[in-house]
XYZ file of N, CA and C in Angstrom:
612
model
N -23.605 0.577 -2.278
C -22.211 0.575 -2.184
C -22.116 1.660 -2.017
N -21.013 1.243 -0.611
C -20.633 2.451 0.084
C -19.443 3.105 -0.464
N -18.463 4.492 -0.207
C -17.266 5.148 -1.093
C -16.670 5.135 0.285
N -15.253 5.483 -0.379
C -14.410 5.326 0.830
C -14.271 7.514 0.452
N -13.636 7.744 1.658
C -12.992 9.133 1.918
C -12.022 9.526 0.882
N -12.241 10.353 0.125
C -11.206 10.755 -0.335
C -10.248 11.821 0.135
N -9.138 11.936 0.355
C -8.458 12.830 0.930
C -7.419 12.992 -0.269
N -6.787 14.374 -0.263
C -5.919 14.792 -1.125
C -4.188 15.235 -0.337
N -3.767 14.731 -0.693
C -1.787 15.080 -0.356
C -1.032 16.151 -1.008
N -1.345 16.569 -1.848
C -1.838 17.156 -2.449
C -0.807 18.405 -2.907
N -1.620 19.128 -1.220
C -1.182 20.514 -1.425
C 0.403 20.586 -1.552
N 0.838 22.159 -1.351
C 2.089 22.099 -1.444
C 2.246 23.116 -0.292
N 0.895 23.639 0.273
C 1.477 24.195 2.047
C 0.852 22.800 2.951
N 1.050 22.168 2.520
C 1.155 20.332 3.700
C 1.428 20.131 4.380
N 2.103 21.631 5.258
C 3.504 20.852 6.607
C 2.770 20.872 7.497
N 3.563 19.930 8.693
C 3.159 20.121 9.731
C 3.342 21.160 10.369
N 2.250 22.349 11.826
C 1.620 23.121 11.807
C 1.167 24.097 11.077
N 0.701 23.348 9.901
C 0.097 24.842 8.830
C -1.352 23.952 9.080
N -2.466 25.554 8.667
C -3.310 24.882 8.514
C -3.956 23.782 7.634
N -3.285 23.880 6.492
C -3.863 23.131 5.994
C -3.247 21.753 6.347
N -1.907 21.317 6.653
C -2.016 19.636 7.275
C -2.767 19.652 8.673
N -3.456 20.702 9.518
C -4.346 20.301 10.327
C -5.555 19.079 9.808
N -6.353 20.626 8.883
C -7.237 19.536 7.996
C -8.010 18.773 7.911
N -6.001 18.277 6.676
C -5.393 16.754 6.461
C -5.655 16.077 7.431
N -4.656 16.337 8.234
C -4.904 15.632 9.712
C -6.000 14.976 10.415
N -8.132 15.679 11.001
C -8.468 16.202 11.291
C -9.676 14.981 9.779
N -8.864 14.964 8.720
C -10.238 14.017 8.106
C -9.145 12.527 7.511
N -8.434 12.255 8.547
C -7.798 11.349 8.534
C -8.089 10.166 9.136
N -7.590 11.042 10.566
C -8.377 10.194 11.692
C -9.779 10.093 11.535
N -10.625 11.125 11.250
C -12.759 10.413 10.959
C -12.250 9.502 10.339
N -11.524 9.126 8.985
C -11.498 8.102 7.559
C -11.430 6.849 8.180
N -10.566 6.926 9.550
C -9.118 6.013 10.331
C -10.155 4.862 10.871
N -10.824 5.978 12.114
C -11.848 5.419 12.976
C -13.304 5.376 11.985
N -13.603 5.713 11.037
C -15.245 5.262 10.937
C -14.717 4.082 10.149
N -13.744 4.247 8.963
C -13.532 3.322 7.035
C -12.786 2.297 7.720
N -11.096 2.476 9.371
C -10.382 1.959 9.094
C -9.244 2.547 7.334
N -9.782 3.173 6.654
C -9.145 3.540 5.754
C -9.815 4.182 4.420
N -8.771 4.771 4.004
C -9.633 6.197 2.476
C -8.842 5.525 1.225
N -8.483 7.039 0.304
C -8.258 6.928 -0.386
C -7.381 8.466 -0.676
N -5.898 8.070 -0.987
C -5.266 9.286 -1.164
C -4.738 9.959 -2.337
N -4.310 10.853 -2.736
C -4.681 11.760 -3.779
C -3.430 12.016 -4.140
N -2.413 11.761 -4.501
C -0.840 12.397 -4.586
C -0.455 12.919 -5.674
N -0.041 13.887 -6.285
C 0.288 14.200 -8.219
C 1.630 13.884 -8.187
N 2.369 13.382 -7.049
C 3.345 12.941 -8.102
C 3.539 11.762 -8.303
N 2.782 10.154 -7.878
C 2.170 9.335 -8.796
C 0.719 9.469 -9.677
N 1.905 9.983 -10.666
C 1.172 10.538 -12.176
C 1.418 9.392 -12.711
N 0.007 9.133 -13.792
C -0.351 8.141 -13.926
C 1.063 7.979 -15.096
N 1.691 7.986 -15.271
C 3.041 8.080 -16.464
C 3.670 7.082 -15.451
N 3.642 7.515 -13.966
C 4.863 7.139 -13.081
C 4.361 5.522 -12.542
N 2.982 5.390 -13.141
C 2.594 3.838 -12.475
C 2.421 2.523 -13.307
N 2.370 3.902 -15.033
C 2.554 2.689 -15.287
C 3.460 2.461 -16.092
N 4.609 2.643 -15.638
C 6.348 2.126 -15.963
C 5.736 1.602 -14.731
N 6.452 2.035 -13.100
C 6.190 1.070 -12.214
C 5.476 -0.653 -13.067
N 4.410 -0.932 -12.982
C 3.566 -1.699 -13.137
C 4.383 -2.690 -14.436
N 4.277 -2.148 -15.566
C 5.526 -2.463 -16.259
C 6.932 -3.359 -15.965
N 7.372 -2.069 -15.032
C 8.637 -3.456 -14.034
C 7.453 -4.919 -13.054
N 6.388 -4.218 -13.278
C 6.727 -5.643 -12.174
C 6.098 -6.363 -12.596
N 5.598 -6.176 -14.180
C 5.043 -7.771 -14.985
C 6.481 -7.974 -15.537
N 7.661 -6.970 -15.737
C 9.178 -7.705 -16.635
C 9.297 -9.033 -14.947
N 9.321 -8.530 -13.775
C 9.439 -9.279 -12.679
C 8.763 -10.323 -11.965
N 7.852 -10.912 -12.819
C 6.786 -11.548 -12.976
C 6.875 -12.457 -13.897
N 8.010 -12.031 -15.001
C 8.006 -13.342 -16.388
C 9.069 -14.015 -15.753
N 10.116 -13.380 -14.647
C 11.458 -13.407 -14.301
C 11.114 -15.661 -15.047
N 12.394 -15.660 -14.531
C 11.562 -18.080 -14.953
C 11.819 -18.072 -13.039
N 10.315 -19.287 -12.887
C 10.204 -19.861 -11.800
C 11.709 -20.017 -10.706
N 12.828 -20.451 -11.607
C 14.048 -20.573 -10.629
C 15.006 -19.159 -9.960
N 14.346 -18.247 -11.249
C 14.806 -16.635 -10.591
C 14.794 -16.008 -9.067
N 12.957 -16.394 -10.219
C 11.678 -15.094 -8.279
C 12.746 -16.747 -7.919
N 12.529 -18.010 -7.479
C 11.811 -18.798 -6.157
C 13.172 -18.608 -4.866
N 14.865 -17.493 -6.127
C 15.720 -17.038 -5.135
C 15.578 -15.806 -4.274
N 14.565 -15.260 -4.354
C 14.459 -14.432 -3.059
C 13.819 -14.637 -2.737
N 14.173 -14.911 -1.755
C 13.999 -15.756 -0.135
C 14.122 -15.025 1.187
N 13.432 -14.986 2.359
C 13.847 -14.356 3.616
C 13.705 -15.214 4.956
N 14.007 -14.833 5.385
C 14.099 -15.323 7.190
C 12.296 -15.973 7.172
N 11.928 -14.080 7.436
C 10.072 -14.339 7.148
C 9.866 -14.355 5.794
N 8.676 -15.796 5.536
C 7.984 -16.685 4.458
C 7.313 -15.623 3.598
N 6.905 -14.635 4.553
C 5.767 -14.477 3.599
C 6.331 -12.689 2.740
N 7.358 -12.489 3.428
C 8.134 -11.517 2.744
C 9.143 -11.750 1.121
N 9.220 -13.486 1.358
C 9.504 -13.545 0.214
C 9.128 -14.265 -0.666
N 9.404 -15.022 -2.821
C 8.181 -15.453 -3.347
C 7.451 -16.106 -3.439
N 6.341 -15.831 -2.620
C 4.926 -17.227 -2.935
C 4.355 -17.472 -4.415
N 4.300 -18.979 -4.980
C 4.123 -19.076 -5.858
C 2.172 -19.691 -5.657
N 1.749 -19.602 -6.756
C 0.500 -20.780 -7.282
C 0.286 -21.315 -6.580
N -0.966 -21.479 -5.428
C -0.986 -22.908 -4.624
C -2.296 -22.868 -4.716
N -2.769 -24.820 -4.379
C -3.840 -25.144 -4.195
C -4.244 -24.283 -4.533
N -4.650 -23.690 -2.669
C -4.897 -22.726 -2.023
C -5.609 -21.134 -2.314
N -4.717 -21.193 -3.142
C -4.805 -19.690 -3.832
C -4.057 -19.550 -5.343
N -4.227 -20.364 -6.302
C -4.515 -20.944 -7.725
C -3.945 -19.765 -8.372
N -4.695 -18.697 -7.901
C -4.975 -17.581 -9.211
C -4.017 -16.277 -8.741
N -3.547 -16.463 -7.787
C -2.645 -15.609 -6.661
C -0.590 -15.629 -6.693
N -0.219 -15.277 -7.275
C 1.915 -14.758 -6.668
C 1.677 -13.640 -6.963
N 3.243 -14.084 -5.299
C 3.762 -12.434 -4.729
C 4.817 -12.130 -4.957
N 5.803 -11.164 -4.831
C 6.563 -10.709 -4.660
C 7.110 -9.899 -3.710
N 7.931 -9.835 -2.695
C 8.328 -8.993 -1.561
C 9.630 -9.045 -1.695
N 10.203 -7.056 -1.367
C 10.938 -6.596 -1.607
C 11.458 -5.769 -0.493
N 12.288 -6.344 1.106
C 12.219 -5.835 1.989
C 13.137 -4.338 1.686
N 13.474 -4.179 3.204
C 13.703 -1.600 2.056
C 13.503 -1.481 1.383
N 12.480 -1.727 0.196
C 12.267 -0.571 -0.453
C 12.868 0.607 -0.187
N 13.812 1.220 0.241
C 13.413 2.469 0.398
C 15.159 2.397 0.448
N 16.097 0.836 -0.197
C 17.607 1.067 -0.753
C 17.187 0.793 -1.577
N 17.625 1.725 -3.080
C 17.424 1.428 -4.442
C 18.000 0.532 -4.736
N 18.521 -0.157 -4.200
C 20.002 -1.332 -5.040
C 18.680 -2.362 -4.822
N 18.416 -2.919 -3.529
C 17.349 -3.517 -3.415
C 16.349 -4.034 -4.111
N 15.596 -2.752 -4.566
C 14.357 -2.415 -5.770
C 15.106 -2.450 -6.459
N 16.377 -2.305 -7.363
C 16.811 -1.971 -8.855
C 17.406 -2.871 -9.831
N 17.546 -4.445 -8.389
C 18.613 -5.796 -8.599
C 16.940 -6.217 -9.332
N 16.239 -5.922 -8.773
C 15.029 -6.994 -8.712
C 13.899 -6.601 -10.383
N 13.920 -5.407 -10.302
C 12.944 -5.198 -11.098
C 13.687 -4.041 -12.819
N 15.051 -3.420 -12.137
C 15.741 -3.307 -12.846
C 14.431 -1.924 -13.827
N 14.248 -1.996 -12.498
C 13.597 -0.079 -12.513
C 13.549 0.484 -12.223
N 13.949 2.267 -12.412
C 14.255 2.550 -11.354
C 12.657 3.311 -10.826
N 11.935 3.621 -11.899
C 10.577 3.973 -11.963
C 9.247 3.252 -10.592
N 10.158 1.609 -9.961
C 9.502 1.097 -9.006
C 9.990 1.980 -8.180
N 11.585 2.220 -8.015
C 11.938 2.505 -6.248
C 11.285 4.535 -6.752
N 11.329 5.355 -7.173
C 10.585 6.224 -7.348
C 9.434 5.982 -6.994
N 8.368 5.305 -7.292
C 7.465 5.192 -6.723
C 6.924 4.714 -5.260
N 7.941 3.971 -4.285
C 8.299 3.473 -3.585
C 8.527 5.324 -2.174
N 9.180 5.602 -3.220
C 9.823 7.045 -2.570
C 8.357 7.592 -2.321
N 7.386 8.230 -3.724
C 6.518 8.835 -2.946
C 4.853 7.847 -2.102
N 5.405 6.493 -2.284
C 4.461 6.021 -1.576
C 4.607 5.840 0.462
N 5.978 5.818 0.303
C 6.568 6.272 1.755
C 6.340 8.267 1.923
N 6.514 8.867 1.572
C 5.991 10.339 1.615
C 4.335 10.233 2.294
N 3.682 9.598 1.393
C 1.932 9.337 2.302
C 1.468 9.362 4.135
N 2.820 7.265 4.043
C 3.111 6.472 4.664
C 3.558 7.243 5.855
N 4.357 8.239 5.767
C 5.327 9.230 6.829
C 4.392 10.422 7.437
N 3.600 11.071 6.602
C 2.603 12.433 6.952
C 0.789 11.339 7.288
N 1.131 10.412 6.911
C -0.197 10.001 7.780
C 0.180 9.090 8.849
N 1.168 8.003 9.627
C 1.901 8.344 11.153
C 2.074 9.170 11.480
N 2.203 10.419 10.530
C 2.632 11.536 11.210
C 1.548 12.344 12.137
N 0.499 12.224 11.659
C -0.547 12.731 11.832
C -1.463 12.478 12.950
N -1.692 10.153 12.469
C -2.058 9.823 13.939
C -1.106 9.444 14.920
N 0.211 10.384 15.063
C 0.467 10.068 16.333
C -0.281 11.402 17.172
N -0.241 12.900 16.445
C -0.508 14.544 16.209
C -1.342 13.914 17.292
N -2.556 13.019 16.040
C -4.458 13.272 16.029
C -4.920 12.909 17.930
N -3.981 12.114 18.301
C -3.808 11.966 19.774
C -2.752 12.218 20.510
N -2.676 12.486 20.685
C -1.567 14.248 21.536
C 0.367 13.008 21.557
N 0.416 12.605 21.278
C 1.150 11.880 21.673
C 2.943 12.372 21.391
N 3.373 13.254 20.783
C 4.155 13.714 20.034
C 5.458 13.582 20.651
N 5.364 13.257 21.693
C 6.385 12.512 22.279
C 7.336 11.148 22.073
N 6.352 10.540 21.479
C 7.182 8.966 21.268
C 7.114 9.835 18.991
N 6.380 10.148 18.845
C 7.247 11.433 17.690
C 8.993 10.037 17.059
N 9.434 10.605 17.688
C 10.670 9.851 16.711
C 10.886 8.511 16.407
N 10.545 8.032 17.797
C 10.944 7.121 18.205
C 9.944 5.749 17.059
N 8.293 6.666 17.002
C 8.051 5.300 16.422
C 8.531 5.601 14.804
N 8.373 6.475 14.115
C 8.933 6.969 12.786
C 10.402 6.374 12.697
N 11.147 6.005 14.085
C 12.566 5.665 13.598
C 12.534 4.047 13.042
N 11.393 3.536 13.802
C 10.890 1.685 14.696
C 9.644 1.459 12.776
N 10.502 2.261 11.404
C 9.995 1.326 10.793
C 10.616 0.747 9.763
N 10.324 -0.319 9.479
C 10.888 -0.435 7.926
C 9.590 -0.996 7.321
N 10.036 -0.738 5.595
C 9.029 -1.077 4.583
C 9.243 -2.417 4.044
N 8.361 -2.808 3.171
C 8.263 -4.313 2.420
C 7.124 -3.452 1.558
N 7.541 -4.330 -0.147
C 6.952 -3.812 -1.170
C 6.866 -4.886 -1.152
N 5.238 -5.006 -1.893
C 5.266 -6.291 -2.405
C 4.531 -6.424 -3.749
N 4.271 -6.695 -4.750
C 3.762 -7.039 -6.118
C 3.721 -8.119 -6.076
N 1.817 -8.329 -6.211
C 1.143 -9.077 -6.166
C 0.606 -9.694 -7.579
N 0.482 -10.704 -8.331
C -0.257 -10.951 -9.599
C -1.296 -11.947 -9.525
N -2.258 -11.481 -10.155
C -3.798 -12.964 -10.434
C -3.956 -12.808 -11.291
N -4.061 -14.221 -11.762
C -4.369 -14.262 -13.279
C -6.185 -14.915 -13.494
N -6.312 -14.440 -14.331
C -8.212 -14.287 -14.231
C -8.893 -15.935 -14.339
N -9.355 -16.366 -14.028
C -9.737 -17.699 -13.546
C -10.461 -18.118 -15.164
N -10.020 -19.529 -15.446
C -10.546 -20.659 -16.090
C -11.994 -21.023 -16.611
N -12.471 -19.873 -16.238
C -14.189 -20.313 -15.706
C -15.031 -19.125 -15.615
N -15.682 -19.079 -15.618
C -17.597 -18.164 -15.417
C -17.330 -17.617 -13.684
N -17.345 -18.986 -12.919
C -16.933 -18.888 -11.945
C -16.546 -18.024 -10.575
N -16.714 -17.946 -10.312
C -16.275 -16.695 -9.392
C -15.746 -17.385 -8.207
N -13.890 -16.428 -8.804
C -13.106 -17.097 -7.670
C -12.168 -16.343 -7.579
N -11.455 -16.130 -5.841
C -10.577 -15.376 -5.174
C -9.856 -15.026 -5.515
N -9.015 -14.473 -5.636
C -7.169 -13.760 -5.903
C -6.241 -14.227 -4.836
N -7.214 -14.220 -3.389
C -6.185 -14.077 -2.076
C -7.603 -14.342 -1.167
N -6.847 -14.372 -0.219
C -8.573 -14.736 0.967
C -8.428 -13.081 1.632
N -9.471 -13.464 2.576
C -9.808 -11.757 3.241
C -8.976 -11.807 4.327
N -8.628 -11.027 4.627
C -7.834 -10.954 5.818
C -7.613 -10.143 6.502
N -6.854 -9.681 6.967
C -6.781 -7.782 7.643
C -5.295 -7.716 7.692
N -5.213 -6.646 7.590
C -3.223 -6.130 8.282
C -3.085 -6.136 9.253
N -1.900 -6.616 9.565
C -1.358 -6.248 11.213
C -0.854 -5.061 11.707
N -0.286 -4.698 9.983
C 0.730 -3.348 10.333
C 0.072 -2.060 10.341
N 0.443 -0.888 10.601
C 0.303 0.140 11.102
C -0.565 0.953 9.800
N -0.211 0.904 8.699
C -0.651 1.375 7.454
C 0.194 0.098 6.474
N -1.265 0.651 5.949
C -0.388 0.194 4.253
C -1.155 0.877 3.182
N -0.511 0.721 2.521
C 0.043 1.931 0.590
C -0.068 1.258 -0.160
N -1.837 0.910 -1.109
C -1.974 0.045 -1.595
C -2.249 0.947 -3.185
N -1.126 0.683 -4.123
C -1.172 1.344 -5.800
C -2.069 0.364 -6.770
N -3.137 -0.117 -7.033
C -3.883 -0.656 -7.938
C -3.561 -0.786 -8.990
N -3.316 -2.245 -10.044
C -2.743 -1.558 -11.265
C -4.498 -1.561 -12.612
N -4.781 -2.841 -11.415
C -6.385 -2.462 -12.499
C -7.179 -2.532 -10.876
N -9.299 -2.430 -10.526
C -9.411 -1.995 -10.183
C -10.125 -4.019 -9.563
N -9.946 -4.312 -8.796
C -10.561 -5.534 -8.169
C -10.497 -5.541 -6.624
N -9.849 -4.868 -6.017
C -9.685 -4.927 -4.463
C -11.394 -4.754 -3.433
N -11.645 -5.383 -2.709
C -12.018 -6.055 -1.960
C -12.271 -5.356 -0.660
N -13.210 -4.864 -0.371
C -13.014 -3.609 1.063
C -14.261 -3.530 2.356
N -14.293 -4.309 3.002
C -14.908 -4.678 4.351
C -15.866 -3.240 5.209
N -16.947 -2.741 4.772
C -17.251 -1.400 5.456
C -18.493 -1.656 6.287
N -17.995 -0.733 7.433
C -19.157 -0.475 8.180
C -20.276 0.571 7.867
N -22.208 0.671 7.473
C -22.615 0.987 7.388
C -23.086 1.652 8.791
N -24.030 3.077 8.958
C -24.173 3.622 9.361
C -25.536 2.686 10.213
N -25.770 1.808 9.693
C -27.487 0.859 10.756
C -26.130 0.286 11.520
N -24.695 -0.548 10.991
C -24.151 -1.122 12.203
C -23.565 -2.952 11.101
N -24.624 -2.580 9.563
C -24.486 -4.079 8.134
C -22.854 -3.508 7.633
N -22.426 -4.989 7.305
C -21.157 -4.363 7.061
C -21.241 -5.166 5.224
N -20.608 -4.389 3.999
C -21.205 -4.764 3.133
C -19.393 -4.965 2.114
N -19.314 -5.587 1.632
C -18.223 -4.815 0.275
C -18.002 -4.376 -0.763
N -18.299 -3.503 -0.758
C -17.412 -2.762 -2.376
C -16.280 -2.862 -3.382
N -16.051 -2.840 -4.386
C -15.523 -3.184 -5.037
C -14.159 -1.860 -5.378
N -13.813 -2.013 -5.393
C -12.925 0.013 -5.699
C -12.512 -0.315 -6.639
């Protein structure tokens, strides 16, 4: 079973231009080139915060179906997605522009979720800045950073009522530049490339 690189973003000296920044930037580029992803450590996302966030999301999914269906969007994938025959174990709620506190709190009634969004967006901005710098195209930095819109997606997976293996979500590739995933349970499967070019699917 392959293992993803683990990169620590918690160093208080991690500022653009610092030796610490340059070191982490090198790790980020190497991980993305080799695996397309990595595990990020960030001390601001404590276990207590994670617990509060997932409690808030659990309350969100426990709302009546009629209430959840009111969460609509011009982009259907950003709205509420109920379980359906092709994905009976999967349920999802999207919150557009979650960096606007009111958008999050109006649905989750939880300040913890908004705080987690802030921390995850910090990691996103650091990673994207490092990517742009590593390719030497800093002149596009401001335009790129200002073009970002965030989407917070809460996903719930039900346990199957059978001993047979069941997928919660079909395999796919995210189309955006960076996706930050915070897991409440272990179960994400990612396709990695081995040294010999073959592929395997580790459970993280």
